[in-house]
Coordinates of C-alpha atoms and ligand atoms in Angstrom, one line a residue:
Chain A
M1 CA 0.6 -0.2 0.0
T2 CA 1.8 3.0 -0.9
D3 CA 1.1 6.3 0.9
V4 CA 0.8 9.2 -0.8
T5 CA 3.1 12.4 0.8
P6 CA 1.4 15.7 0.3
A7 CA 3.8 18.3 -1.5
T8 CA 3.3 20.6 1.3
A9 CA 3.9 20.7 5.2
P10 CA 0.8 19.4 6.7
L11 CA -1.5 20.9 8.2
L12 CA -2.4 18.3 10.8
E13 CA 0.7 15.9 11.5
L14 CA -0.2 13.4 14.8
R15 CA 3.6 11.5 15.1
E16 CA 3.0 8.2 17.0
V17 CA -0.1 9.9 19.8
D18 CA -1.1 7.5 22.3
A19 CA -4.9 7.9 24.4
S20 CA -6.0 6.8 27.3
Y21 CA -8.7 6.7 29.2
G22 CA -8.0 6.5 33.3
A23 CA -6.0 3.2 33.2
T24 CA -7.7 2.2 29.7
Q25 CA -4.9 3.1 26.5
V26 CA -6.8 2.9 24.0
L27 CA -4.1 4.8 20.7
R28 CA -1.3 3.1 20.3
K29 CA 0.8 4.8 18.4
V30 CA -1.1 7.2 15.8
S31 CA 0.6 8.3 13.0
F32 CA -1.2 10.3 10.0
T33 CA -1.4 14.0 8.3
V34 CA -4.2 16.3 7.3
A35 CA -2.4 18.1 3.7
D36 CA -4.0 21.7 4.1
G37 CA -7.1 21.7 2.2
G38 CA -7.3 18.3 2.4
M39 CA -9.9 16.2 3.3
V40 CA -9.9 12.7 5.2
A41 CA -11.3 9.9 6.1
L42 CA -10.8 8.8 10.0
L43 CA -12.9 4.5 9.7
G44 CA -12.7 1.5 11.4
A45 CA -15.2 0.0 13.1
N46 CA -16.8 0.4 15.3
G47 CA -14.5 0.6 18.5
A48 CA -11.7 1.0 17.0
G49 CA -10.8 4.4 18.3
K50 CA -12.3 7.2 15.6
T51 CA -14.1 9.3 18.0
T52 CA -10.7 8.5 20.4
T53 CA -8.7 10.1 17.7
L54 CA -10.3 13.9 17.3
R55 CA -10.4 13.9 20.9
A56 CA -6.4 13.9 21.1
I57 CA -6.8 16.2 19.1
C58 CA -8.7 18.6 21.2
N59 CA -7.6 17.2 24.3
T60 CA -10.9 16.7 25.8
F61 CA -11.6 13.7 27.9
V62 CA -8.6 11.6 27.4
R63 CA -5.0 11.8 28.6
T64 CA -2.2 11.8 25.6
T65 CA 1.1 11.3 23.9
G66 CA 3.4 12.3 22.0
E67 CA 2.8 15.0 19.3
I68 CA 0.3 17.0 17.2
H69 CA 1.1 19.5 15.3
F70 CA -1.2 22.5 13.2
A71 CA -0.3 25.3 11.1
G72 CA 2.8 24.6 12.1
A73 CA 3.0 24.7 15.7
R74 CA 2.9 21.4 18.4
I75 CA -1.0 21.6 20.0
D76 CA -0.9 18.4 22.2
R77 CA 0.0 20.6 25.4
L78 CA -2.9 22.5 25.2
P79 CA -6.1 23.6 26.5
T80 CA -9.4 22.2 24.6
E81 CA -10.0 26.0 24.4
R82 CA -6.5 27.6 22.7
I83 CA -6.6 24.2 20.5
A84 CA -10.1 26.3 19.4
A85 CA -8.5 29.4 19.1
A86 CA -5.6 27.4 16.5
G87 CA -8.2 26.9 13.8
I88 CA -10.4 23.0 14.6
G89 CA -14.0 23.6 14.7
H90 CA -15.1 20.1 15.9
V91 CA -18.5 18.4 15.8
P92 CA -18.5 16.3 18.9
D93 CA -19.8 12.4 18.6
G94 CA -23.0 12.8 20.2
R95 CA -23.5 16.9 19.4
G96 CA -23.2 18.3 21.2
T97 CA -25.3 21.7 20.7
F98 CA -26.5 24.0 24.0
K99 CA -30.3 22.0 24.3
G100 CA -30.9 24.6 27.1
L101 CA -30.2 28.2 24.5
T102 CA -31.4 29.1 21.2
V103 CA -30.4 28.1 18.1
R104 CA -28.6 31.9 17.7
E105 CA -27.3 32.0 20.0
N106 CA -25.3 28.6 19.7
L107 CA -24.2 29.9 16.2
R108 CA -23.1 32.9 18.1
L109 CA -21.3 31.0 20.2
G110 CA -20.1 29.2 17.4
A111 CA -18.4 32.3 16.7
Y112 CA -17.3 33.6 20.6
L113 CA -13.8 34.1 19.1
R114 CA -14.9 35.9 16.8
R115 CA -14.2 39.6 16.6
D116 CA -15.6 41.5 13.9
T117 CA -19.5 41.1 14.4
R118 CA -20.6 42.1 11.5
E119 CA -19.0 39.7 8.6
T120 CA -20.2 37.1 11.4
A121 CA -23.4 38.4 11.0
S122 CA -23.4 37.7 7.1
D123 CA -22.4 33.7 7.8
V124 CA -24.8 33.4 10.1
E125 CA -27.2 34.8 7.1
K126 CA -24.7 31.8 5.1
M127 CA -25.3 28.7 7.0
C128 CA -29.6 29.1 6.5
A129 CA -29.2 29.7 3.3
H130 CA -26.8 26.4 4.0
F131 CA -29.6 24.9 5.9
P132 CA -32.9 27.2 5.8
I133 CA -34.8 25.1 9.1
L134 CA -32.0 26.6 10.9
Q135 CA -33.8 30.2 9.8
K136 CA -37.5 28.9 10.5
R137 CA -36.0 27.2 14.2
M138 CA -33.8 31.4 15.1
E139 CA -35.4 31.5 19.0
Q140 CA -36.2 28.2 19.8
Q141 CA -34.7 26.3 22.8
A142 CA -31.7 23.6 20.4
G143 CA -32.9 21.1 22.1
T144 CA -36.4 21.0 21.2
L145 CA -34.6 20.2 18.0
S146 CA -35.7 16.8 15.5
G147 CA -32.0 14.8 16.1
G148 CA -31.3 15.5 12.2
E149 CA -31.4 19.9 12.8
Q150 CA -29.1 19.3 15.7
Q151 CA -27.0 17.5 13.4
M152 CA -27.0 20.3 11.1
L153 CA -27.4 23.1 14.5
A154 CA -24.4 21.0 15.2
I155 CA -21.5 21.4 11.7
A156 CA -23.2 25.1 11.4
R157 CA -21.6 26.0 15.2
A158 CA -17.9 25.0 13.3
L159 CA -18.9 26.2 10.6
M160 CA -19.4 30.1 12.2
G161 CA -16.1 29.7 13.9
R162 CA -15.0 30.9 10.2
P163 CA -12.2 27.0 11.5
R164 CA -9.3 26.3 8.8
L165 CA -9.7 22.1 10.2
L166 CA -13.2 20.7 10.6
L167 CA -12.5 17.5 12.3
L168 CA -16.7 15.3 12.2
D169 CA -17.6 12.6 14.2
E170 CA -20.0 10.6 11.7
P171 CA -22.4 13.8 11.1
S172 CA -24.7 11.6 8.9
F173 CA -25.7 9.7 12.0
G174 CA -29.5 10.1 12.6
L175 CA -30.1 12.3 9.1
A176 CA -32.1 11.0 6.6
P177 CA -31.1 10.2 3.1
V178 CA -31.2 12.9 0.8
I179 CA -29.9 15.9 3.9
V180 CA -26.9 13.1 4.0
Q181 CA -26.4 14.0 0.4
E182 CA -27.6 17.8 1.3
I183 CA -24.5 18.0 4.5
F184 CA -21.2 15.8 2.1
R185 CA -22.4 18.5 -0.7
I186 CA -22.6 21.3 1.6
L187 CA -19.2 20.1 2.7
R188 CA -17.0 19.8 -0.3
Q189 CA -18.5 22.9 -1.1
I190 CA -16.9 24.6 2.2
N191 CA -13.8 22.2 1.1
R192 CA -14.0 24.6 -2.4
D193 CA -14.3 27.7 -1.5
E194 CA -12.9 28.3 1.6
R195 CA -9.7 25.2 1.6
T196 CA -11.2 24.1 5.2
S197 CA -9.4 21.0 5.8
I198 CA -11.6 18.2 6.8
L199 CA -11.1 15.1 8.8
L200 CA -14.4 13.0 8.7
V201 CA -14.9 9.8 11.1
E202 CA -17.6 8.2 8.6
Q203 CA -20.1 5.1 9.1
N204 CA -21.4 5.2 5.7
V205 CA -18.1 4.4 3.4
R206 CA -19.1 4.7 0.0
L207 CA -20.5 8.2 0.7
A208 CA -17.3 9.5 2.3
L209 CA -14.7 7.3 0.3
D210 CA -16.6 9.8 -2.3
L211 CA -15.9 12.9 -0.6
V212 CA -12.2 12.4 0.5
D213 CA -9.1 12.3 -1.1
H214 CA -7.1 10.4 1.9
V215 CA -8.1 8.0 4.4
V216 CA -6.3 6.0 7.4
L217 CA -8.0 2.4 8.7
L218 CA -7.7 3.0 12.3
E219 CA -8.2 -1.1 13.6
T220 CA -8.2 -1.3 17.3
G221 CA -6.4 2.2 17.7
R222 CA -3.9 1.9 15.2
V223 CA -3.7 2.7 12.3
V224 CA -3.6 -0.7 9.4
A225 CA -4.3 1.3 6.6
S226 CA -3.8 4.6 5.0
G227 CA -3.4 5.8 0.9
L228 CA -5.3 7.1 -1.3
P229 CA -9.8 5.5 -1.5
S230 CA -8.9 4.2 -4.6
V231 CA -5.6 2.2 -3.8
I232 CA -7.6 1.4 -0.2
T233 CA -10.6 0.6 -2.1
A234 CA -8.5 -2.5 -4.0
D235 CA -7.4 -4.3 -1.3
E236 CA -8.9 -7.3 -1.0
A237 CA -9.2 -7.6 2.2
V238 CA -10.2 -3.8 3.3
R239 CA -13.0 -4.6 0.6
R240 CA -14.1 -7.2 2.8
A241 CA -13.1 -6.3 7.0
Y242 CA -15.1 -2.4 6.3
L243 CA -16.9 -2.0 2.7
G244 CA -18.6 -5.1 3.2
A245 CA -17.9 -6.7 -0.7
Chain P
M1 CA -56.8 44.0 55.8
Q2 CA -54.6 47.5 57.1
A3 CA -51.7 45.4 58.8
L4 CA -51.6 42.3 56.4
L5 CA -51.1 44.9 53.7
H6 CA -48.7 46.2 56.1
Q7 CA -47.1 43.0 56.8
I8 CA -47.3 41.6 53.0
F9 CA -44.6 44.6 51.4
S10 CA -42.7 44.1 54.1
G11 CA -42.3 40.7 53.1
L12 CA -41.3 42.1 49.6
A13 CA -38.7 44.3 51.4
N14 CA -37.8 41.0 52.5
G15 CA -38.2 39.3 50.3
A16 CA -35.6 41.5 47.9
I17 CA -32.6 40.3 50.1
Y18 CA -33.3 36.5 50.5
A19 CA -34.6 37.5 45.7
S20 CA -30.4 38.2 45.9
V21 CA -29.4 35.2 48.0
A22 CA -30.8 33.2 46.2
L23 CA -29.7 34.2 42.8
A24 CA -26.1 33.8 44.3
L25 CA -26.1 30.7 45.2
V26 CA -28.4 29.8 42.2
M27 CA -25.4 31.3 40.9
I28 CA -23.2 29.2 41.3
F29 CA -25.1 26.5 41.1
K30 CA -25.3 26.3 38.1
A31 CA -22.4 25.9 36.5
T32 CA -21.1 23.8 39.6
H33 CA -24.0 22.1 41.2
E34 CA -22.7 22.5 44.0
V35 CA -24.4 25.0 46.9
N36 CA -21.6 27.8 48.0
F37 CA -23.0 27.3 52.6
A38 CA -20.7 29.9 52.8
Q39 CA -22.2 32.6 50.4
G40 CA -24.3 34.3 54.0
E41 CA -21.1 34.6 55.5
L42 CA -18.8 36.1 52.8
A43 CA -21.7 38.9 52.0
M44 CA -21.5 39.7 56.0
F45 CA -17.5 39.5 55.8
S46 CA -18.1 41.6 51.9
T47 CA -21.0 43.8 54.5
F48 CA -17.9 45.1 56.9
V49 CA -15.5 46.4 55.1
A50 CA -17.9 48.5 53.2
S51 CA -18.4 49.6 57.5
S52 CA -15.0 50.4 57.3
L53 CA -15.5 52.3 54.5
I54 CA -17.8 54.2 55.5
N55 CA -15.9 54.9 58.8
A56 CA -13.0 55.9 57.3
G57 CA -15.3 58.9 55.3
W58 CA -16.3 57.2 52.3
P59 CA -19.6 58.9 51.0
Y60 CA -21.8 56.3 50.9
W61 CA -22.4 54.2 47.1
G62 CA -18.3 55.0 47.2
A63 CA -18.1 52.4 49.6
F64 CA -20.9 50.3 48.4
V65 CA -19.4 50.3 44.3
A66 CA -15.9 49.1 46.4
T67 CA -17.6 46.9 48.3
L68 CA -19.3 45.3 45.0
A69 CA -15.9 45.0 43.7
F70 CA -13.6 43.9 46.7
S71 CA -16.9 41.0 46.9
F72 CA -16.1 40.6 43.1
V73 CA -12.2 39.8 43.3
V74 CA -12.7 37.7 46.9
G75 CA -15.5 35.1 44.6
V76 CA -12.5 34.9 42.0
V77 CA -9.7 33.8 44.1
I78 CA -11.9 31.6 46.5
E79 CA -12.6 30.0 42.8
R80 CA -9.1 30.0 41.5
V81 CA -7.4 29.3 45.3
V82 CA -9.8 27.3 47.0
M83 CA -12.2 26.0 44.6
R84 CA -10.6 25.3 41.7
P85 CA -7.7 22.0 42.5
L86 CA -11.2 20.5 44.6
Q87 CA -13.3 20.3 40.7
G88 CA -13.7 16.4 40.3
A89 CA -13.9 15.1 44.5
P90 CA -16.3 13.6 45.1
A91 CA -18.9 15.6 46.5
L92 CA -18.4 15.5 50.3
N93 CA -15.1 17.5 50.2
T94 CA -16.5 20.2 48.8
V95 CA -19.8 20.9 50.6
V96 CA -16.5 20.2 54.2
V97 CA -14.2 22.9 51.8
F98 CA -17.8 24.9 51.5
I99 CA -17.9 24.4 55.5
G100 CA -14.4 25.3 56.2
L101 CA -15.2 28.6 54.3
L102 CA -17.9 29.5 56.1
V103 CA -15.7 29.4 59.1
L104 CA -13.4 31.1 58.3
F105 CA -15.3 34.1 56.9
N106 CA -17.2 34.1 60.4
G107 CA -13.2 33.8 62.2
L108 CA -11.8 36.2 60.4
A109 CA -14.8 39.2 60.5
S110 CA -14.5 37.9 64.3
W111 CA -11.1 39.2 65.1
I112 CA -10.8 41.6 62.4
F113 CA -14.1 43.8 63.6
G114 CA -15.0 41.8 67.2
H115 CA -18.2 40.4 68.5
T116 CA -19.9 44.0 69.0
M117 CA -23.2 44.9 67.0
R118 CA -22.8 47.7 64.9
E119 CA -25.0 50.1 63.3
F120 CA -24.6 50.0 59.8
P121 CA -26.5 53.5 57.4
S122 CA -28.6 53.1 55.3
P123 CA -28.4 55.8 51.9
F124 CA -32.1 56.4 52.1
P125 CA -33.1 59.0 54.8
P126 CA -35.6 58.1 56.8
A127 CA -37.8 61.0 55.9
A128 CA -37.3 60.5 52.4
W129 CA -41.0 61.5 49.7
Y130 CA -40.9 57.4 48.9
G131 CA -42.1 56.3 52.1
S132 CA -45.0 55.7 53.8
S133 CA -46.9 53.6 56.1
Y134 CA -46.7 50.3 55.0
L135 CA -42.4 51.0 53.7
S136 CA -39.7 52.6 55.8
P137 CA -37.6 54.5 52.9
H138 CA -34.9 51.8 53.6
E139 CA -36.9 49.2 52.2
V140 CA -38.5 50.7 49.6
G141 CA -34.5 51.8 48.6
M142 CA -34.1 48.4 49.1
I143 CA -36.9 46.9 46.8
G144 CA -35.6 49.5 44.5
V145 CA -32.2 48.3 44.9
T146 CA -32.4 44.7 45.0
L147 CA -34.4 45.1 41.1
V148 CA -32.2 47.7 39.6
V149 CA -29.8 44.7 40.7
L150 CA -31.3 41.9 39.1
T151 CA -32.2 43.7 36.0
I152 CA -28.5 44.7 35.3
V153 CA -27.8 40.7 35.8
F154 CA -30.0 39.9 33.0
L155 CA -29.4 41.9 31.1
F156 CA -25.9 41.1 31.4
F157 CA -26.5 37.2 30.7
R158 CA -29.3 38.1 28.0
F159 CA -27.6 40.1 26.0
T160 CA -23.4 40.4 26.3
R161 CA -21.5 37.2 24.9
L162 CA -19.1 36.8 27.8
G163 CA -23.2 36.4 30.2
L164 CA -23.8 33.9 26.6
A165 CA -20.4 32.3 26.9
M166 CA -20.9 31.7 30.8
R167 CA -24.4 30.5 30.3
A168 CA -22.6 28.0 27.4
A169 CA -20.4 27.3 30.9
A170 CA -23.0 26.3 33.1
E171 CA -24.3 24.2 30.7
N172 CA -22.0 22.2 28.6
P173 CA -18.5 23.3 29.8
H174 CA -17.3 20.3 27.2
S175 CA -18.7 21.6 24.5
S176 CA -18.2 25.6 25.1
R177 CA -14.5 24.8 25.1
L178 CA -13.9 23.3 22.0
V179 CA -15.4 26.5 20.5
G180 CA -13.0 28.9 22.8
I181 CA -14.7 29.3 26.3
N182 CA -12.0 29.6 28.8
V183 CA -14.3 27.6 31.4
G184 CA -12.9 27.8 34.0
W185 CA -11.9 31.4 34.3
M186 CA -16.7 31.1 33.0
L187 CA -16.9 29.4 36.6
A188 CA -14.2 32.0 38.3
L189 CA -16.6 34.9 37.1
G190 CA -19.7 33.3 38.6
W191 CA -18.7 33.4 42.1
G192 CA -17.4 36.5 41.4
L193 CA -20.7 38.6 40.2
A194 CA -21.9 35.2 43.0
G195 CA -19.8 37.5 45.6
A196 CA -20.8 41.3 44.9
L197 CA -24.9 39.9 44.3
G198 CA -24.5 38.7 48.3
A199 CA -22.8 42.3 49.1
V200 CA -25.9 43.4 47.8
A201 CA -28.0 41.9 50.3
G202 CA -26.2 42.3 53.4
M203 CA -25.9 45.6 51.8
M204 CA -29.4 46.1 52.0
A205 CA -29.4 43.8 55.1
A206 CA -27.8 45.6 57.6
P207 CA -28.8 48.1 58.6
I208 CA -32.3 46.7 59.5
V209 CA -30.5 43.6 61.3
Y210 CA -27.2 44.6 61.9
L211 CA -23.7 44.2 62.0
E212 CA -22.0 41.5 63.5
P213 CA -20.6 37.7 62.6
N214 CA -23.6 35.9 62.6
M215 CA -25.4 38.8 60.2
M216 CA -25.9 36.5 58.0
S217 CA -27.6 33.5 59.5
G218 CA -31.8 33.5 59.0
V219 CA -30.9 34.9 56.4
I220 CA -28.9 32.6 54.2
L221 CA -31.4 29.7 55.6
Y222 CA -34.1 32.0 53.7
G223 CA -32.1 32.5 50.8
F224 CA -31.7 28.6 50.4
A225 CA -35.1 28.2 51.0
A226 CA -36.5 30.9 48.6
A227 CA -33.7 29.4 45.6
L228 CA -35.4 25.7 45.7
L229 CA -38.3 26.9 45.9
G230 CA -38.0 29.4 42.7
G231 CA -36.3 26.0 41.8
I232 CA -32.0 26.4 42.4
D233 CA -31.8 25.7 38.6
N234 CA -34.7 28.1 37.6
P235 CA -32.3 31.9 38.5
W236 CA -36.1 33.6 36.8
G237 CA -36.9 31.6 39.7
A238 CA -35.1 32.3 42.0
P239 CA -35.5 35.7 42.6
L240 CA -39.1 34.9 42.5
G241 CA -38.5 32.6 45.2
G242 CA -36.9 35.5 47.4
F243 CA -39.7 37.4 47.1
L244 CA -42.1 34.9 47.5
V245 CA -40.5 33.3 50.6
G246 CA -40.3 37.3 52.0
V247 CA -44.4 37.7 52.3
L248 CA -45.0 34.1 53.7
E249 CA -42.8 35.1 56.6
N250 CA -43.9 38.3 57.2
V251 CA -47.3 36.4 56.5
A252 CA -47.5 33.4 58.5
G253 CA -45.2 34.9 61.9
A254 CA -47.9 37.5 61.8
Y255 CA -50.4 34.8 61.8
L256 CA -50.3 31.7 61.7
V257 CA -46.7 30.8 63.4
G258 CA -45.7 34.1 65.7
S259 CA -42.0 35.6 64.7
H260 CA -40.4 32.6 67.0
L261 CA -41.5 29.9 64.9
K262 CA -40.6 32.3 61.9
L263 CA -36.9 30.4 60.9
A264 CA -38.6 27.6 61.1
L265 CA -41.1 28.0 58.6
A266 CA -38.7 28.6 56.7
L267 CA -36.4 25.2 57.1
A268 CA -40.4 23.6 56.6
L269 CA -40.3 24.9 53.4
I270 CA -37.3 23.9 52.4
I271 CA -38.2 20.5 53.5
G272 CA -41.9 20.5 51.4
V273 CA -40.1 22.1 49.0
L274 CA -37.6 18.9 48.0
L275 CA -40.1 16.2 49.4
F276 CA -42.9 17.7 46.5
K277 CA -41.5 19.7 43.5
P278 CA -38.0 19.0 43.9
S279 CA -37.7 21.7 40.8
G280 CA -39.8 23.8 42.2
L281 CA -42.1 26.1 41.7
F282 CA -40.9 27.9 38.5
G283 CA -38.3 24.9 37.7
K284 CA -37.5 25.0 33.8
T285 CA -39.8 22.3 32.4
T286 CA -37.5 21.8 28.6
V287 CA -39.2 20.0 27.1
V288 CA -35.0 18.0 24.9
R289 CA -35.9 16.2 21.9
V290 CA -32.6 13.6 21.5
Ligands
ADP1 N1 -15.0 7.5 27.8 C1 -14.1 7.1 27.9 N2 -13.9 5.9 28.8 C2 -13.0 4.0 28.8 N3 -13.5 4.5 27.9 C3 -13.6 4.5 26.6 C4 -14.4 5.8 26.4 N4 -14.7 6.5 25.9 C5 -14.1 5.3 24.5 N5 -14.5 4.4 25.0 C6 -13.6 2.9 24.2 O1 -12.8 3.2 23.8 C7 -12.8 2.7 22.6 C8 -12.3 3.4 21.2 O2 -13.4 3.8 21.4 P1 -14.0 4.9 19.8 O3 -13.5 6.2 19.8 O4 -15.7 5.9 20.3 O5 -13.6 4.0 19.1 P2 -14.9 4.6 17.7 O6 -15.4 5.9 17.2 O7 -14.3 4.1 16.7 O8 -16.5 3.5 17.2 C9 -13.5 1.8 22.7 O9 -13.1 0.3 23.1 C10 -14.5 2.1 23.9 O10 -14.9 1.5 24.9
MG2 MG1 -17.2 7.2 17.7

């Protein structure tokens, strides 16, 4: 299996990252990169450590060792809020919306670190263009939204921070296929127009492979394969294990 | 009828104090799910500081504002220095620390300021035009000050970026960090605001109960009752609970249980709410879909 080394320095690089919850070690020597402007899918079976990898990057819930570099700086010892400030947006597992706050307040919080009030306001409009349902729900408490609507809100909230890298943990979870198609279309558009890099964890492997330009395969906390989607899908063992074909 | 009205109005005045205390308790509870047993003693200590400033020749409102600032800083420092290292510690440890703080501030006040009761001035002159047969000028003043303070607090939480961040941090610390909020500082700010609110209550209560190290022991009980009655999780309910408890206390004290059993009434309220309506009278009923 060939690994494609990007010509420019990667935006995100994990070097031999271990991660554990208390005494339970979950990630072992995980190394991979996300190119600036790239789209990477992190795939693997349930419990492989995908969510944990995203948590390790944001330094939440897990303790990590090893090095994580982002935009040329080490971030693995920074507190979560500083990692967000460095330009990483995270749509976490379980969505993490502020259920007691309104949709508008959720979006405002996504832009918490920004001071450009006018552009923030126009970004709210942009999010409503991406996800028209949010416009209708604007003054409602996020907790009253359906699961799919909350997922859209979570994505919109992360985008409000204008991240350089967007981490998405199963954004299609619980959504109707049409909406999933729509979300993936928006991700592609954001990647193309804003050059937002994307690290995507996704159960819907075919959809993910269709979107990204690079794949990292995790198995019980280890990277077992990494490469172009076409190369990954060509591997017989991988096909059988993860693509059900 | 006249007498009843009188009891109700002066109950509202006392209620103003309970409202501030209750809101201070709720503010810390929302953020940490802990009840700050030391809130009353902190308020008492702040009031002694105000008294010292006034005795040193400061004008009343200058001393008032300086005391708010002092109490805010004390609240922030307590969170940073004492509470922060306890994060994730068992609840009992935290309770012990709260009781420790209570004893500490009580002792400090006795040691620095002494045990003798002191007069504490009211900024509202006894003959002011807004006094009436129902409410003395000080009572009107303390309702007014409380309403102004409550309004400022609510505008702050509703309309400012920092207020929104504090609400977010209280509701979902993990997501808050993901959007770049420094949750630790939000907790410290909450403690600071609670400290300042308590100081308002202390300075408004002192002209009535006199200034001495145990001046808040009754008030804090009513404050707890108010917070529980309004809903310990509900910043809108707490002040309402405060006014309600104030009126209940006065009316029941005059017509039902007599003044000796008034404090027992507060306890009965606390127990009653915990038993029958733990989320409080105005407890939030949020519809949450998953
Ligand atoms: N909070 C936690 N405490 C302890 N173990 C956890 C925790 N969260 C996840 N794990 C364990 O870590 C492993 C990887 O989980 P996760 O990263 O959520 O996998 P994935 O997202 O790939 O399904 C699993 O074995 C899971 O049981
Ligand atoms: Mg997961």
